[in-house]
Short mmCIF file of C-alpha atoms in Angstrom, two decimals:
data_model
loop_
_atom_site.label_atom_id
_atom_site.label_comp_id
_atom_site.label_asym_id
_atom_site.label_seq_id
_atom_site.Cartn_x
_atom_site.Cartn_y
_atom_site.Cartn_z
CA ASP A 1 72.74 -2.91 17.29
CA ALA A 2 73.90 -2.09 13.82
CA GLY A 3 71.97 0.77 12.24
CA ILE A 4 69.98 1.83 15.29
CA THR A 5 71.12 3.52 18.46
CA GLN A 6 69.27 4.71 21.54
CA SER A 7 70.33 7.35 24.00
CA PRO A 8 70.74 7.53 26.87
CA ARG A 9 71.22 3.90 27.89
CA HIS A 10 70.33 4.60 31.50
CA LYS A 11 68.55 7.48 33.16
CA VAL A 12 67.25 8.28 36.62
CA THR A 13 64.82 11.15 36.87
CA GLU A 14 62.47 12.66 39.41
CA THR A 15 58.69 12.46 39.35
CA GLY A 16 57.12 15.33 37.47
CA THR A 17 60.10 16.16 35.26
CA PRO A 18 60.01 15.87 31.46
CA VAL A 19 62.27 13.28 29.87
CA THR A 20 63.23 12.77 26.23
CA LEU A 21 64.63 9.55 24.82
CA ARG A 22 66.27 9.50 21.42
CA CYS A 23 66.34 6.87 18.71
CA HIS A 24 68.61 7.26 15.71
CA GLN A 25 68.73 5.00 12.64
CA THR A 26 71.05 4.85 9.65
CA GLU A 27 68.92 2.35 7.66
CA ASN A 28 66.51 4.85 6.08
CA HIS A 29 63.53 2.76 7.20
CA ARG A 30 60.10 4.32 6.97
CA TYR A 31 58.68 2.76 10.12
CA MET A 32 59.97 3.49 13.62
CA TYR A 33 58.47 2.37 16.92
CA TRP A 34 58.72 2.94 20.63
CA TYR A 35 57.92 0.04 22.97
CA ARG A 36 58.15 -0.38 26.70
CA GLN A 37 59.03 -3.68 28.29
CA ASP A 38 57.78 -4.66 31.73
CA PRO A 39 57.86 -8.06 33.45
CA GLY A 40 54.80 -10.12 32.60
CA HIS A 41 53.66 -7.75 29.86
CA GLY A 42 56.10 -8.43 27.06
CA LEU A 43 56.51 -5.41 24.83
CA ARG A 44 53.78 -2.84 24.53
CA LEU A 45 53.61 -0.29 21.76
CA ILE A 46 53.68 3.34 22.86
CA HIS A 47 53.79 5.24 19.57
CA TYR A 48 54.96 4.58 16.07
CA SER A 49 55.86 6.59 12.99
CA TYR A 50 55.31 5.80 9.34
CA GLY A 51 57.18 8.80 7.96
CA VAL A 52 58.50 12.25 8.75
CA LYS A 53 55.90 14.04 10.89
CA ASP A 54 53.56 11.04 10.56
CA THR A 55 52.95 9.37 13.90
CA ASP A 56 50.20 7.41 15.59
CA LYS A 57 49.36 6.08 19.03
CA GLY A 58 49.91 2.60 20.29
CA GLU A 59 48.19 0.76 23.12
CA VAL A 60 49.91 2.60 26.01
CA SER A 61 50.34 6.15 24.71
CA ASP A 62 48.94 8.12 27.67
CA GLY A 63 51.62 10.36 29.17
CA TYR A 64 53.91 10.06 26.16
CA SER A 65 54.44 12.11 23.03
CA VAL A 66 56.69 11.61 20.02
CA SER A 67 58.22 13.61 17.25
CA ARG A 68 59.90 12.73 13.99
CA SER A 69 61.33 15.72 12.15
CA LYS A 70 63.87 13.67 10.17
CA THR A 71 63.76 10.13 8.80
CA GLU A 72 66.62 9.06 11.02
CA ASP A 73 65.43 10.39 14.38
CA PHE A 74 62.42 9.45 16.51
CA LEU A 75 62.08 11.10 19.90
CA LEU A 76 59.96 9.89 22.79
CA THR A 77 59.00 12.41 25.48
CA LEU A 78 57.53 11.69 28.87
CA GLU A 79 55.72 14.93 29.51
CA SER A 80 55.72 14.63 33.31
CA ALA A 81 57.39 11.45 34.46
CA THR A 82 55.60 9.18 36.94
CA SER A 83 56.79 6.09 38.81
CA SER A 84 54.57 3.92 36.59
CA GLN A 85 56.76 4.92 33.66
CA THR A 86 59.78 3.23 35.18
CA SER A 87 60.57 0.69 32.50
CA VAL A 88 62.92 -0.38 29.77
CA TYR A 89 62.20 1.44 26.53
CA PHE A 90 63.05 -0.01 23.16
CA CYS A 91 63.11 1.66 19.80
CA ALA A 92 62.67 -0.46 16.69
CA ILE A 93 62.82 0.06 12.96
CA SER A 94 61.09 -1.99 10.32
CA ASP A 95 61.02 -2.58 6.62
CA ILE A 96 57.46 -3.93 6.76
CA GLN A 97 57.38 -7.74 6.66
CA ASP A 98 61.09 -8.21 7.29
CA GLY A 99 60.58 -7.87 11.01
CA TYR A 100 62.04 -5.43 13.47
CA THR A 101 65.55 -4.37 14.31
CA PHE A 102 65.72 -3.25 17.92
CA GLY A 103 67.95 -0.82 19.69
CA SER A 104 69.75 -1.82 22.88
CA GLY A 105 67.18 -0.14 25.09
CA THR A 106 67.01 2.67 27.63
CA ARG A 107 66.52 1.76 31.27
CA LEU A 108 64.52 4.59 32.85
CA THR A 109 63.94 4.90 36.57
CA VAL A 110 61.54 7.51 37.92
CA VAL A 111 62.05 8.25 41.61
CA ALA B 1 42.05 -7.57 16.37
CA GLN B 2 45.27 -9.45 16.57
CA SER B 3 46.65 -11.11 19.69
CA VAL B 4 49.39 -13.51 20.72
CA THR B 5 49.43 -16.08 23.52
CA GLN B 6 52.57 -17.80 24.64
CA LEU B 7 51.90 -20.87 26.75
CA GLY B 8 54.24 -21.03 29.71
CA SER B 9 56.15 -18.06 31.07
CA HIS B 10 59.04 -20.39 31.97
CA VAL B 11 60.28 -23.55 30.28
CA SER B 12 63.16 -25.67 31.57
CA VAL B 13 64.95 -28.32 29.52
CA SER B 14 68.13 -30.34 29.88
CA GLU B 15 71.06 -29.70 27.59
CA GLY B 16 70.60 -31.86 24.48
CA ALA B 17 66.83 -32.15 24.90
CA LEU B 18 64.14 -30.92 22.55
CA VAL B 19 63.09 -27.31 22.93
CA LEU B 20 59.40 -26.53 22.31
CA LEU B 21 58.03 -23.06 22.92
CA ARG B 22 54.35 -22.61 22.17
CA CYS B 23 52.66 -19.68 20.48
CA ASN B 24 49.06 -19.21 19.40
CA TYR B 25 47.78 -16.15 17.61
CA SER B 26 44.61 -14.55 16.39
CA SER B 27 44.44 -12.37 13.33
CA SER B 28 41.64 -11.17 11.11
CA VAL B 29 43.83 -11.21 8.01
CA PRO B 30 46.75 -13.41 6.94
CA PRO B 31 49.44 -12.59 9.44
CA TYR B 32 53.15 -12.18 9.46
CA LEU B 33 54.58 -14.18 12.35
CA PHE B 34 57.92 -13.81 14.10
CA TRP B 35 60.01 -15.22 16.88
CA TYR B 36 62.52 -13.01 18.65
CA VAL B 37 65.13 -13.84 21.27
CA GLN B 38 66.36 -11.54 24.03
CA TYR B 39 69.54 -12.12 25.97
CA PRO B 40 70.05 -10.30 29.29
CA ASN B 41 70.47 -6.53 29.00
CA GLN B 42 70.07 -6.60 25.25
CA GLY B 43 67.40 -5.73 22.73
CA LEU B 44 65.36 -8.33 20.90
CA GLN B 45 66.91 -10.13 17.95
CA LEU B 46 64.94 -11.70 15.11
CA LEU B 47 65.15 -15.52 15.13
CA LEU B 48 62.85 -16.30 12.23
CA LYS B 49 59.77 -15.09 10.38
CA TYR B 50 56.79 -16.44 8.48
CA THR B 51 55.49 -14.24 5.67
CA SER B 52 53.17 -16.59 3.69
CA ALA B 53 55.84 -18.62 1.91
CA ALA B 54 56.85 -22.08 3.23
CA THR B 55 54.99 -23.09 6.39
CA LEU B 56 58.12 -24.56 7.97
CA VAL B 57 60.52 -21.75 8.64
CA LYS B 58 64.16 -22.16 9.59
CA GLY B 59 65.94 -19.51 11.58
CA ILE B 60 69.25 -18.82 13.19
CA ASN B 61 70.96 -20.98 15.83
CA GLY B 62 69.17 -24.16 14.69
CA PHE B 63 65.66 -23.00 15.55
CA GLU B 64 62.63 -23.58 13.36
CA ALA B 65 58.90 -22.95 13.54
CA GLU B 66 55.88 -24.32 11.74
CA PHE B 67 52.89 -22.22 10.76
CA LYS B 68 49.66 -24.20 11.25
CA LYS B 69 46.71 -22.18 10.08
CA SER B 70 44.10 -24.69 11.28
CA GLU B 71 45.52 -24.52 14.80
CA THR B 72 46.46 -20.81 14.64
CA SER B 73 49.83 -21.82 16.02
CA PHE B 74 53.45 -20.97 15.35
CA HIS B 75 55.45 -23.08 17.81
CA LEU B 76 59.22 -22.74 18.03
CA THR B 77 61.41 -25.85 18.21
CA LYS B 78 65.03 -26.87 18.35
CA PRO B 79 66.07 -30.53 18.34
CA SER B 80 68.89 -30.21 20.87
CA ALA B 81 69.23 -27.45 23.45
CA HIS B 82 72.53 -25.73 24.18
CA MET B 83 73.38 -23.80 27.30
CA SER B 84 73.72 -20.73 25.11
CA ASP B 85 70.01 -20.97 24.20
CA ALA B 86 69.02 -19.79 27.67
CA ALA B 87 67.19 -16.52 27.03
CA GLU B 88 63.71 -15.06 26.74
CA TYR B 89 61.76 -15.76 23.58
CA PHE B 90 58.95 -13.66 22.19
CA CYS B 91 56.37 -14.60 19.59
CA ALA B 92 54.91 -11.72 17.58
CA VAL B 93 52.16 -11.19 15.01
CA SER B 94 51.90 -8.37 12.51
CA GLN B 95 49.27 -7.19 10.12
CA ASN B 96 49.67 -4.69 7.33
CA THR B 97 46.34 -2.93 7.60
CA GLY B 98 47.00 0.70 6.81
CA GLY B 99 49.78 0.86 9.35
CA PHE B 100 52.17 -1.91 10.09
CA LYS B 101 52.00 -2.80 13.77
CA THR B 102 53.27 -5.77 15.68
CA ILE B 103 51.81 -7.33 18.81
CA PHE B 104 54.16 -9.30 21.07
CA GLY B 105 53.43 -12.18 23.37
CA ALA B 106 54.37 -11.91 27.03
CA GLY B 107 57.49 -13.97 26.49
CA THR B 108 58.80 -17.38 27.57
CA ARG B 109 62.00 -17.65 29.52
CA LEU B 110 63.99 -20.74 28.57
CA PHE B 111 66.27 -22.34 31.15
CA VAL B 112 68.78 -24.97 30.06
CA LYS B 113 70.12 -27.38 32.67
CA ALA B 114 73.50 -29.01 32.39
#
């Protein structure tokens, strides 16, 4: 998607290992978000950021941490990956009421 | 607290038929409302949005939605379905209350039969 990229696109990791997903934007938007998507649950907010070093928890934040040291980058870290964190992770950016622009997603499998 | 309910996890229509995807919301303040579409192995793409202007909102690909405050609904319609409309559709509600967060519905998968 134009203006927002996620890396990696796919990752397989072992239970108990830390994992970091990266979201990079070129739109200079203030708000950035991490969601996970699971069948039957839609998208659930993990963490979001409203500025450099300003972050807050979403509804499913346990086991996840985030960091935003620059406007353009928002990192999501799974501190010790578990099988329940197998999911598709989406980053999004927003200019308030204009809606979200989503990245292409990261498919994470924890074995 | 805000919430979104999409009625029907799967909807099947014939090509050329009316598409109607239902969404009801709850919000303690005037909401922003959105519909997104997701094609396989892709991120979500904004279809249309309601942000307190006209209650009938037109979006991309011939879709439109009507905001009905009395019914707390924001149903998505398209007069004539195309095969290319087959995808998953998500309704979402946002509030700007000291932190702009969006809640998504569980999604409705649209199947289009030839």
